[in-house]
Amino acid sequence: MAQLNIENYSSHKSANPPTYDLSKINIGVIHMGLSAFHRGHQGLYFERILRSGNLNFGVVGVTQRSSDVADVMNTQNCLYTINEREGAGFAPIIVGAIRKAVFFPHARQELLEIARSENLKLITLTVSEKAYQCNPTRDGINLSSADVQADIADINSLLTFPARLLDLLFARFESRMPGVAVISCDNLPTNGDITRAVVVDLANKQNRTSDFLSWLKSEIRFPNSMVDRAVPAITQDSIDEFYQSYGYEDRSLITAEPYLEWVIENDPVSEYLAPVGARFVEKVAPYEAMKIRVFNGAHSALAYICQLAEIEYVAEGVVDPVIGEFIKNFQEKEAGKSFVAPADLDPIEYAKIIRKRVSNYALLHKSLQIAMDGSQKLPQRIFASTNDLVKLGLSTDHITLVIAAWLRFLEVNEKVNDPLADSLQNLVRNPDALQSTINTLSFEGLATKVDPKLFPQIANWLAELRTKPVKNVLQSLKS
Ligand code: CS2
């Protein structure tokens, strides 16, 4: 099988290859967390800038916990394809924007050089919700390989992403280069403010000089941002299917929905990103609330319900009459009413578009993938809305059932992919549904606590889910 690489990419005309000169690209962006989401989302914005003729927006993608993704990308000179899929349609584009893919502990010196360079404009992040909790023993990596021995003293103090980010920013400070924007692209409300807080907090803990601290506060911008595009994990079947149609193998293939959105708080980088489709606004918070509560909240709700109903893909769940109706009511009657919507958007219309997007079966978005890391996602996707509904005196019938579905998911699965899985699964496995609810939802590791007034309602749903098929429980709500 011919694998995509620098020698052959331009011959794959039907996959829309770059026509700019790859050798002339300068690195202008450091991206931490080389996820599929980054490649399918921000990677496309940077590609559009390059295609518009500005070759100063090459990206160095940094992996954090293992070199795996970088290794695969390096077997194809970091070229990869984004294949937009809807129905039977394929719309590929070969992306050249990522010019380097490296593993932080192996490439620290090179990254420090880039951090000091004049052309650096932006540091972007997709490090996932849990990374902002900064637990070095959990997020760290095992550094025993010989090639990092020389750097080991420094690297040992550089296990978390804030420590690494601070390391890069300090190099920039020392080189007296102008500040840059650091843009978090993780699904967290006020993601920019949180990033600033963890970095400044760490700088204080490390007793950094007051000069550096004031430079950090005045020169480094942390605009909040809202990102949107479904980019599921790729499967070998999709890679094979793509090969059959396009005649080359892409081991770094990305399948994505056609929808693409990036809303960023006003920042000088709008000069480059606005012309390629990013939206700049004064306040991101209302857009973020809408996206996280009405889209991601529904996504998580579907994920747990599908898991309990043994439905593999969320697209199958959302078109099921019983589950689809439940999700619609969850969005329209509860999640969509829990916050003040952006002035230019109607939550009901928005929710309808989301259900349509989620029903895109060609994405093969697995309910199990979305169900992972629930303890890191539900606080902002579900618990915050729940508490706001209580404050507003509105119905919580659907949202409490979603919380119970998560508890049941934790309870019945032997292995759950979640940093708090061990503790939570231990707590939830209590025959008394109320005790199980109280113990699990009061666990100290959860960033937001659900209002205890709702524990009996959640426990009732949990008791129902313990004895009846999930769809029967959803139906009982309807009648
Ligand atoms: C999903 C998101 O995996 C998940 O938790 O809810 O990745 C979702 O697909 C994106 O946020 C859509 O923008």
Short mmCIF file of C-alpha atoms and ligand atoms in Angstrom, two decimals:
data_model
loop_
_atom_site.label_atom_id
_atom_site.label_comp_id
_atom_site.label_asym_id
_atom_site.label_seq_id
_atom_site.Cartn_x
_atom_site.Cartn_y
_atom_site.Cartn_z
CA MET A 1 0.00 0.00 0.00
CA ALA A 2 1.41 3.41 -0.91
CA GLN A 3 1.44 5.52 2.21
CA LEU A 4 0.90 9.28 2.00
CA ASN A 5 4.21 11.16 2.08
CA ILE A 6 6.11 14.14 0.78
CA GLU A 7 7.03 12.35 -2.46
CA ASN A 8 3.52 11.42 -3.53
CA TYR A 9 1.04 13.82 -1.89
CA SER A 10 0.76 16.18 -4.83
CA SER A 11 -0.25 13.34 -7.14
CA HIS A 12 -3.40 12.63 -5.09
CA LYS A 13 -5.30 15.30 -6.93
CA SER A 14 -8.76 14.04 -6.01
CA ALA A 15 -7.88 14.44 -2.31
CA ASN A 16 -7.21 18.19 -2.69
CA PRO A 17 -3.48 18.35 -1.84
CA PRO A 18 -1.67 21.58 -0.90
CA THR A 19 -0.23 23.53 -3.82
CA TYR A 20 1.96 25.84 -1.71
CA ASP A 21 5.64 25.03 -1.26
CA LEU A 22 5.91 22.89 1.89
CA SER A 23 9.63 23.60 2.19
CA LYS A 24 8.99 27.33 2.59
CA ILE A 25 6.69 27.08 5.61
CA ASN A 26 7.80 28.76 8.83
CA ILE A 27 6.60 27.52 12.19
CA GLY A 28 4.21 30.08 13.69
CA VAL A 29 2.22 27.86 16.05
CA ILE A 30 3.11 25.47 18.85
CA HIS A 31 0.24 23.09 19.49
CA MET A 32 0.22 20.99 22.65
CA GLY A 33 -1.79 17.75 22.47
CA LEU A 34 -1.67 16.35 18.97
CA SER A 35 -5.18 14.90 19.12
CA ALA A 36 -7.42 13.91 16.23
CA PHE A 37 -9.52 16.90 17.25
CA HIS A 38 -6.62 19.29 16.74
CA ARG A 39 -5.80 17.82 13.35
CA GLY A 40 -9.45 17.94 12.26
CA HIS A 41 -10.24 21.39 13.63
CA GLN A 42 -7.46 23.95 14.19
CA GLY A 43 -5.28 22.13 11.63
CA LEU A 44 -7.80 23.12 8.95
CA TYR A 45 -7.81 26.80 9.93
CA PHE A 46 -4.01 26.90 9.72
CA GLU A 47 -4.15 25.06 6.41
CA ARG A 48 -6.50 27.72 5.07
CA ILE A 49 -4.05 30.45 6.10
CA LEU A 50 -1.22 28.66 4.27
CA ARG A 51 -3.43 28.18 1.22
CA SER A 52 -4.22 31.90 1.22
CA GLY A 53 -0.51 32.53 0.60
CA ASN A 54 0.77 33.26 4.12
CA LEU A 55 3.39 30.57 4.82
CA ASN A 56 4.10 31.73 8.39
CA PHE A 57 1.53 29.46 10.01
CA GLY A 58 3.18 26.07 10.08
CA VAL A 59 2.49 24.09 13.25
CA VAL A 60 4.73 22.06 15.51
CA GLY A 61 2.46 19.49 17.14
CA VAL A 62 3.60 18.30 20.55
CA THR A 63 2.50 15.00 22.04
CA GLN A 64 2.56 14.84 25.80
CA ARG A 65 2.23 11.36 27.19
CA SER A 66 3.73 9.13 24.53
CA SER A 67 5.35 9.58 21.16
CA ASP A 68 2.86 7.31 19.36
CA VAL A 69 0.87 9.89 17.40
CA ALA A 70 4.01 11.83 16.47
CA ASP A 71 5.73 8.61 15.37
CA VAL A 72 2.88 7.75 13.02
CA MET A 73 2.77 11.26 11.63
CA ASN A 74 6.50 11.21 11.04
CA THR A 75 6.20 8.10 8.87
CA GLN A 76 4.30 10.34 6.43
CA ASN A 77 6.18 13.65 6.84
CA CYS A 78 3.33 14.91 9.04
CA LEU A 79 0.99 15.07 6.06
CA TYR A 80 -2.53 13.85 6.71
CA THR A 81 -6.01 13.94 5.24
CA ILE A 82 -9.18 15.34 6.74
CA ASN A 83 -12.07 13.48 5.20
CA GLU A 84 -15.37 15.28 5.74
CA ARG A 85 -18.18 12.80 5.78
CA GLU A 86 -21.92 12.99 5.57
CA GLY A 87 -24.12 10.31 4.05
CA ALA A 88 -22.24 8.57 1.24
CA GLY A 89 -20.20 11.71 0.51
CA PHE A 90 -16.44 12.02 0.96
CA ALA A 91 -14.75 15.44 0.88
CA PRO A 92 -11.04 15.00 1.58
CA ILE A 93 -8.35 17.64 1.91
CA ILE A 94 -4.67 16.84 2.42
CA VAL A 95 -3.25 19.07 5.13
CA GLY A 96 0.37 20.22 5.18
CA ALA A 97 0.03 22.67 8.07
CA ILE A 98 1.62 20.45 10.69
CA ARG A 99 5.29 20.58 9.75
CA LYS A 100 6.72 18.87 12.79
CA ALA A 101 5.34 16.33 15.25
CA VAL A 102 7.37 15.77 18.41
CA PHE A 103 7.15 14.24 21.86
CA PHE A 104 7.89 16.91 24.49
CA PRO A 105 10.54 15.03 26.49
CA HIS A 106 12.45 14.20 23.33
CA ALA A 107 12.23 17.63 21.79
CA ARG A 108 12.37 20.13 24.60
CA GLN A 109 15.41 22.03 23.30
CA GLU A 110 13.95 22.30 19.82
CA LEU A 111 10.67 23.56 21.28
CA LEU A 112 12.45 26.14 23.41
CA GLU A 113 14.14 27.40 20.21
CA ILE A 114 10.75 27.75 18.53
CA ALA A 115 9.35 29.48 21.62
CA ARG A 116 12.11 32.08 21.27
CA SER A 117 11.58 32.63 17.57
CA GLU A 118 10.28 35.84 16.12
CA ASN A 119 7.74 34.11 13.93
CA LEU A 120 5.88 32.42 16.81
CA LYS A 121 2.37 33.85 17.01
CA LEU A 122 0.27 31.37 18.82
CA ILE A 123 0.31 28.47 21.24
CA THR A 124 -2.82 26.34 21.02
CA LEU A 125 -3.90 23.55 23.36
CA THR A 126 -6.05 20.43 23.20
CA VAL A 127 -4.92 18.67 26.32
CA SER A 128 -8.39 17.40 27.40
CA GLU A 129 -10.40 18.39 30.45
CA LYS A 130 -8.44 16.31 32.94
CA ALA A 131 -5.07 17.92 32.17
CA TYR A 132 -6.16 21.22 33.73
CA GLN A 133 -6.38 19.45 37.08
CA CYS A 134 -2.59 19.12 36.95
CA ASN A 135 -1.90 15.90 38.71
CA PRO A 136 1.70 15.02 37.83
CA THR A 137 1.54 11.43 38.99
CA ARG A 138 -1.57 10.78 36.96
CA ASP A 139 -0.74 12.77 33.84
CA GLY A 140 2.95 12.09 33.89
CA ILE A 141 4.95 9.73 31.84
CA ASN A 142 7.62 7.28 32.63
CA LEU A 143 10.93 8.75 31.62
CA SER A 144 13.47 6.04 31.64
CA SER A 145 14.71 6.04 28.06
CA ALA A 146 18.38 6.83 27.55
CA ASP A 147 17.80 9.63 25.11
CA VAL A 148 16.31 11.87 27.74
CA GLN A 149 18.83 11.18 30.48
CA ALA A 150 20.73 14.41 29.86
CA ASP A 151 17.65 16.44 30.34
CA ILE A 152 16.21 14.37 33.12
CA ALA A 153 16.54 16.86 35.96
CA ASP A 154 14.60 19.46 34.04
CA ILE A 155 12.18 17.02 32.53
CA ASN A 156 11.27 15.54 35.88
CA SER A 157 9.84 18.84 36.91
CA LEU A 158 8.06 19.08 33.58
CA LEU A 159 5.46 16.39 33.76
CA THR A 160 2.28 18.40 33.47
CA PHE A 161 1.17 20.53 30.60
CA PRO A 162 1.18 23.78 32.66
CA ALA A 163 4.80 23.11 33.62
CA ARG A 164 5.71 22.58 30.00
CA LEU A 165 3.79 25.62 28.86
CA LEU A 166 5.48 27.71 31.51
CA ASP A 167 8.84 26.36 30.38
CA LEU A 168 8.16 27.56 26.83
CA LEU A 169 6.83 30.92 27.94
CA PHE A 170 9.85 31.48 30.16
CA ALA A 171 12.15 30.86 27.19
CA ARG A 172 10.24 33.48 25.26
CA PHE A 173 10.45 35.92 28.14
CA GLU A 174 14.22 35.44 28.37
CA SER A 175 14.64 36.05 24.67
CA ARG A 176 12.76 39.36 24.98
CA MET A 177 10.40 38.50 22.20
CA PRO A 178 6.89 39.97 22.17
CA GLY A 179 4.12 38.00 23.85
CA VAL A 180 1.87 35.52 22.08
CA ALA A 181 -1.69 34.28 22.42
CA VAL A 182 -2.25 30.98 24.23
CA ILE A 183 -5.59 29.56 23.08
CA SER A 184 -7.15 26.60 24.84
CA CYS A 185 -9.34 24.54 22.52
CA ASP A 186 -10.74 22.23 25.18
CA ASN A 187 -14.46 22.03 25.96
CA LEU A 188 -14.34 23.92 29.23
CA PRO A 189 -16.15 27.15 30.05
CA THR A 190 -13.66 30.01 30.48
CA ASN A 191 -10.90 27.76 29.16
CA GLY A 192 -8.58 30.74 28.62
CA ASP A 193 -9.09 32.06 32.15
CA ILE A 194 -8.47 28.56 33.54
CA THR A 195 -5.26 28.21 31.52
CA ARG A 196 -4.03 31.58 32.73
CA ALA A 197 -4.87 30.63 36.32
CA VAL A 198 -3.02 27.30 36.25
CA VAL A 199 0.04 28.82 34.61
CA VAL A 200 0.23 31.84 36.92
CA ASP A 201 -0.43 29.65 39.93
CA LEU A 202 2.42 27.36 38.98
CA ALA A 203 4.75 30.30 38.31
CA ASN A 204 4.01 31.52 41.84
CA LYS A 205 4.61 28.08 43.32
CA GLN A 206 7.92 27.89 41.50
CA ASN A 207 8.90 31.29 42.92
CA ARG A 208 9.50 32.79 39.50
CA THR A 209 10.78 36.36 39.44
CA SER A 210 8.35 39.22 39.65
CA ASP A 211 9.64 40.45 36.25
CA PHE A 212 8.60 37.21 34.65
CA LEU A 213 5.27 37.19 36.46
CA SER A 214 4.38 40.66 35.34
CA TRP A 215 5.48 39.87 31.78
CA LEU A 216 3.27 36.77 31.88
CA LYS A 217 0.30 38.79 33.04
CA SER A 218 0.73 41.67 30.64
CA GLU A 219 2.20 40.09 27.48
CA ILE A 220 0.64 36.66 27.24
CA ARG A 221 -2.98 36.69 26.16
CA PHE A 222 -5.32 33.84 27.07
CA PRO A 223 -8.51 34.51 25.10
CA ASN A 224 -11.38 32.16 25.90
CA SER A 225 -12.46 30.10 22.93
CA MET A 226 -15.28 27.80 21.91
CA VAL A 227 -14.51 25.02 19.44
CA ASP A 228 -16.96 22.87 17.57
CA ARG A 229 -16.56 19.94 15.22
CA ALA A 230 -17.19 16.25 15.79
CA VAL A 231 -13.95 14.37 15.09
CA PRO A 232 -14.32 10.76 16.25
CA ALA A 233 -11.38 8.43 16.78
CA ILE A 234 -10.37 6.83 13.51
CA THR A 235 -10.76 3.10 12.86
CA GLN A 236 -8.71 0.76 10.69
CA ASP A 237 -11.88 0.13 8.64
CA SER A 238 -12.12 3.82 7.77
CA ILE A 239 -8.45 3.87 6.77
CA ASP A 240 -9.00 0.82 4.55
CA GLU A 241 -12.17 2.24 3.04
CA PHE A 242 -10.39 5.49 2.28
CA TYR A 243 -7.56 3.60 0.62
CA GLN A 244 -10.03 1.79 -1.63
CA SER A 245 -11.44 5.11 -2.84
CA TYR A 246 -8.32 7.27 -3.06
CA GLY A 247 -5.50 4.82 -3.68
CA TYR A 248 -3.24 5.82 -0.79
CA GLU A 249 -2.94 4.81 2.82
CA ASP A 250 -3.17 7.54 5.44
CA ARG A 251 -2.40 6.22 8.91
CA SER A 252 -3.15 9.63 10.33
CA LEU A 253 -6.50 9.94 8.58
CA ILE A 254 -9.15 12.12 10.19
CA THR A 255 -12.87 11.66 9.67
CA ALA A 256 -14.83 14.78 10.56
CA GLU A 257 -18.28 16.19 10.11
CA PRO A 258 -18.52 19.09 7.62
CA TYR A 259 -19.50 21.52 10.41
CA LEU A 260 -16.63 23.67 11.71
CA GLU A 261 -16.71 26.52 14.21
CA TRP A 262 -14.21 28.43 16.32
CA VAL A 263 -15.34 31.41 18.38
CA ILE A 264 -12.54 33.34 20.08
CA GLU A 265 -12.51 36.39 22.34
CA ASN A 266 -11.19 39.49 20.56
CA ASP A 267 -7.45 39.19 20.12
CA PRO A 268 -4.86 40.46 17.63
CA VAL A 269 -4.63 36.97 16.07
CA SER A 270 -7.99 37.78 14.46
CA GLU A 271 -5.91 39.41 11.72
CA TYR A 272 -4.98 35.90 10.56
CA LEU A 273 -7.80 33.70 11.83
CA ALA A 274 -10.86 35.81 11.03
CA PRO A 275 -10.29 35.73 7.24
CA VAL A 276 -10.25 31.92 7.36
CA GLY A 277 -13.52 31.56 9.25
CA ALA A 278 -12.87 31.95 13.00
CA ARG A 279 -15.35 34.28 14.68
CA PHE A 280 -14.11 36.92 17.11
CA VAL A 281 -16.49 38.20 19.77
CA GLU A 282 -16.29 40.29 22.90
CA LYS A 283 -17.51 37.53 25.23
CA VAL A 284 -17.35 33.84 24.46
CA ALA A 285 -19.19 32.70 27.61
CA PRO A 286 -22.75 32.57 26.18
CA TYR A 287 -21.58 30.59 23.10
CA GLU A 288 -19.56 28.26 25.28
CA ALA A 289 -22.50 27.68 27.65
CA MET A 290 -24.78 26.87 24.75
CA LYS A 291 -22.29 24.52 23.14
CA ILE A 292 -21.27 22.70 26.28
CA ARG A 293 -24.74 22.37 27.78
CA VAL A 294 -26.91 21.81 24.70
CA PHE A 295 -24.47 19.94 22.46
CA ASN A 296 -21.89 18.26 24.70
CA GLY A 297 -24.50 17.72 27.44
CA ALA A 298 -26.76 15.94 24.95
CA HIS A 299 -23.78 14.05 23.58
CA SER A 300 -22.90 12.72 27.03
CA ALA A 301 -26.56 11.96 27.79
CA LEU A 302 -26.78 9.96 24.58
CA ALA A 303 -23.49 8.23 25.26
CA TYR A 304 -24.64 6.78 28.61
CA ILE A 305 -28.13 5.94 27.40
CA CYS A 306 -26.71 4.22 24.30
CA GLN A 307 -24.24 2.31 26.45
CA LEU A 308 -27.04 1.06 28.69
CA ALA A 309 -29.14 0.17 25.64
CA GLU A 310 -26.16 -1.54 23.95
CA ILE A 311 -26.16 0.89 21.04
CA GLU A 312 -22.69 1.34 19.58
CA TYR A 313 -22.96 4.69 17.76
CA VAL A 314 -24.63 7.88 19.01
CA ALA A 315 -26.07 8.43 15.52
CA GLU A 316 -28.19 5.30 16.01
CA GLY A 317 -29.33 6.51 19.43
CA VAL A 318 -30.47 9.96 18.39
CA VAL A 319 -32.71 8.59 15.61
CA ASP A 320 -34.33 6.01 17.89
CA PRO A 321 -37.85 7.37 18.53
CA VAL A 322 -37.74 6.90 22.32
CA ILE A 323 -34.17 8.06 22.87
CA GLY A 324 -34.46 10.88 20.30
CA GLU A 325 -37.59 12.22 22.00
CA PHE A 326 -35.86 12.11 25.37
CA ILE A 327 -32.83 14.00 24.06
CA LYS A 328 -35.07 16.62 22.42
CA ASN A 329 -36.90 17.21 25.70
CA PHE A 330 -33.65 17.23 27.65
CA GLN A 331 -32.30 19.95 25.35
CA GLU A 332 -35.43 22.03 24.91
CA LYS A 333 -37.02 21.85 28.34
CA GLU A 334 -33.97 21.70 30.57
CA ALA A 335 -30.38 22.13 29.31
CA GLY A 336 -31.38 24.88 26.86
CA LYS A 337 -33.18 26.81 29.60
CA SER A 338 -30.41 26.68 32.17
CA PHE A 339 -28.39 29.69 30.93
CA VAL A 340 -28.71 32.98 29.11
CA ALA A 341 -28.37 32.19 25.40
CA PRO A 342 -26.28 34.33 23.02
CA ALA A 343 -28.41 37.15 21.63
CA ASP A 344 -28.06 35.88 18.05
CA LEU A 345 -28.97 32.23 18.73
CA ASP A 346 -32.18 30.43 19.61
CA PRO A 347 -31.53 27.36 21.81
CA ILE A 348 -34.42 25.40 20.29
CA GLU A 349 -33.19 25.93 16.73
CA TYR A 350 -29.64 25.25 17.86
CA ALA A 351 -30.67 22.00 19.55
CA LYS A 352 -32.43 20.85 16.39
CA ILE A 353 -29.30 21.42 14.33
CA ILE A 354 -27.26 19.51 16.92
CA ARG A 355 -29.56 16.47 16.74
CA LYS A 356 -29.26 16.53 12.96
CA ARG A 357 -25.46 16.74 13.18
CA VAL A 358 -25.28 13.91 15.70
CA SER A 359 -27.41 11.73 13.41
CA ASN A 360 -24.56 11.78 10.84
CA TYR A 361 -24.04 8.04 10.80
CA ALA A 362 -21.05 8.21 8.45
CA LEU A 363 -18.97 9.56 11.35
CA LEU A 364 -19.25 6.27 13.28
CA HIS A 365 -18.94 8.21 16.53
CA LYS A 366 -18.89 5.60 19.27
CA SER A 367 -21.00 6.05 22.38
CA LEU A 368 -18.18 4.45 24.37
CA GLN A 369 -15.69 7.08 23.21
CA ILE A 370 -17.94 9.96 24.30
CA ALA A 371 -18.72 8.14 27.57
CA MET A 372 -15.07 8.20 28.65
CA ASP A 373 -13.85 10.67 31.28
CA GLY A 374 -17.38 11.36 32.53
CA SER A 375 -16.06 12.66 35.85
CA GLN A 376 -14.15 15.35 33.95
CA LYS A 377 -16.93 16.21 31.50
CA LEU A 378 -20.21 16.06 33.43
CA PRO A 379 -19.42 18.86 35.92
CA GLN A 380 -19.56 21.46 33.11
CA ARG A 381 -21.85 19.57 30.70
CA ILE A 382 -24.56 18.40 33.13
CA PHE A 383 -24.05 19.29 36.80
CA ALA A 384 -23.75 23.05 36.25
CA SER A 385 -27.01 23.08 34.23
CA THR A 386 -28.69 20.92 36.88
CA ASN A 387 -27.85 23.37 39.65
CA ASP A 388 -28.90 26.35 37.54
CA LEU A 389 -32.26 24.68 36.82
CA VAL A 390 -32.79 24.26 40.57
CA LYS A 391 -32.01 27.94 41.10
CA LEU A 392 -34.42 28.90 38.33
CA GLY A 393 -37.12 26.60 39.73
CA LEU A 394 -37.36 24.66 36.45
CA SER A 395 -37.87 20.95 35.74
CA THR A 396 -34.97 18.57 36.35
CA ASP A 397 -36.73 15.33 35.36
CA HIS A 398 -34.57 14.61 32.33
CA ILE A 399 -31.25 15.86 33.57
CA THR A 400 -31.45 13.84 36.78
CA LEU A 401 -32.12 10.76 34.68
CA VAL A 402 -28.95 11.51 32.70
CA ILE A 403 -26.95 11.65 35.93
CA ALA A 404 -28.48 8.33 37.00
CA ALA A 405 -27.58 6.82 33.61
CA TRP A 406 -23.96 7.82 34.22
CA LEU A 407 -24.05 6.23 37.68
CA ARG A 408 -25.51 3.05 36.23
CA PHE A 409 -22.85 3.04 33.50
CA LEU A 410 -20.14 3.27 36.18
CA GLU A 411 -21.81 0.53 38.13
CA VAL A 412 -22.31 -2.10 35.44
CA ASN A 413 -19.06 -1.79 33.53
CA GLU A 414 -16.07 -3.60 34.80
CA LYS A 415 -13.55 -1.23 33.24
CA VAL A 416 -14.32 2.41 32.70
CA ASN A 417 -11.95 4.84 31.02
CA ASP A 418 -11.96 7.71 33.54
CA PRO A 419 -9.21 9.01 35.83
CA LEU A 420 -11.56 8.69 38.83
CA ALA A 421 -13.03 5.33 37.79
CA ASP A 422 -11.69 3.28 40.71
CA SER A 423 -13.05 5.53 43.44
CA LEU A 424 -16.35 6.28 41.73
CA GLN A 425 -17.08 2.66 40.83
CA ASN A 426 -16.37 1.64 44.37
CA LEU A 427 -18.78 4.23 45.73
CA VAL A 428 -21.57 3.62 43.24
CA ARG A 429 -21.74 -0.13 43.93
CA ASN A 430 -23.99 0.19 46.94
CA PRO A 431 -27.27 -1.77 46.94
CA ASP A 432 -29.07 1.22 48.43
CA ALA A 433 -29.69 3.55 45.47
CA LEU A 434 -29.88 6.67 47.63
CA GLN A 435 -26.65 5.87 49.45
CA SER A 436 -24.99 5.08 46.15
CA THR A 437 -26.09 8.45 44.73
CA ILE A 438 -25.03 10.43 47.81
CA ASN A 439 -21.64 8.75 48.07
CA THR A 440 -20.74 9.01 44.41
CA LEU A 441 -21.93 12.54 43.76
CA SER A 442 -20.31 13.85 46.94
CA PHE A 443 -16.90 12.49 45.93
CA GLU A 444 -14.35 15.23 46.51
CA GLY A 445 -12.67 14.80 43.10
CA LEU A 446 -15.75 16.07 41.22
CA ALA A 447 -15.22 19.71 40.26
CA THR A 448 -18.91 20.62 40.63
CA LYS A 449 -21.23 19.06 43.18
CA VAL A 450 -24.85 18.43 42.25
CA ASP A 451 -27.33 20.15 44.57
CA PRO A 452 -28.09 17.51 47.29
CA LYS A 453 -31.79 18.41 47.08
CA LEU A 454 -31.81 16.37 43.88
CA PHE A 455 -30.24 13.23 45.34
CA PRO A 456 -33.62 11.50 46.00
CA GLN A 457 -34.78 12.20 42.42
CA ILE A 458 -31.51 10.87 40.99
CA ALA A 459 -31.67 7.84 43.29
CA ASN A 460 -35.20 7.04 42.10
CA TRP A 461 -33.99 7.00 38.51
CA LEU A 462 -31.03 4.86 39.49
CA ALA A 463 -33.33 2.36 41.21
CA GLU A 464 -35.45 2.25 38.04
CA LEU A 465 -32.40 1.74 35.84
CA ARG A 466 -31.29 -1.10 38.07
CA THR A 467 -34.47 -3.03 37.41
CA LYS A 468 -35.76 -1.98 33.97
CA PRO A 469 -34.36 -1.57 30.44
CA VAL A 470 -33.24 2.03 29.90
CA LYS A 471 -35.75 2.70 27.12
CA ASN A 472 -38.66 1.68 29.38
CA VAL A 473 -37.38 4.13 31.97
CA LEU A 474 -37.18 6.93 29.38
CA GLN A 475 -40.71 6.10 28.25
CA SER A 476 -42.09 6.25 31.76
CA LEU A 477 -41.01 9.88 31.80
CA LYS A 478 -42.98 10.67 28.67
CA SER A 479 -46.31 9.39 29.93
C1 CS2 B 1 -17.70 14.82 22.47
C2 CS2 B 1 -16.96 16.00 21.82
O1 CS2 B 1 -16.08 13.19 22.92
C3 CS2 B 1 -16.86 14.01 23.42
O2 CS2 B 1 -16.99 14.14 24.62
O3 CS2 B 1 -18.83 15.30 23.11
O4 CS2 B 1 -15.68 15.64 21.42
C4 CS2 B 1 -17.74 16.61 20.65
O5 CS2 B 1 -17.77 15.73 19.55
C5 CS2 B 1 -17.16 17.93 20.21
O6 CS2 B 1 -17.03 18.77 21.33
C6 CS2 B 1 -18.01 18.59 19.14
O7 CS2 B 1 -17.58 19.88 18.93
#
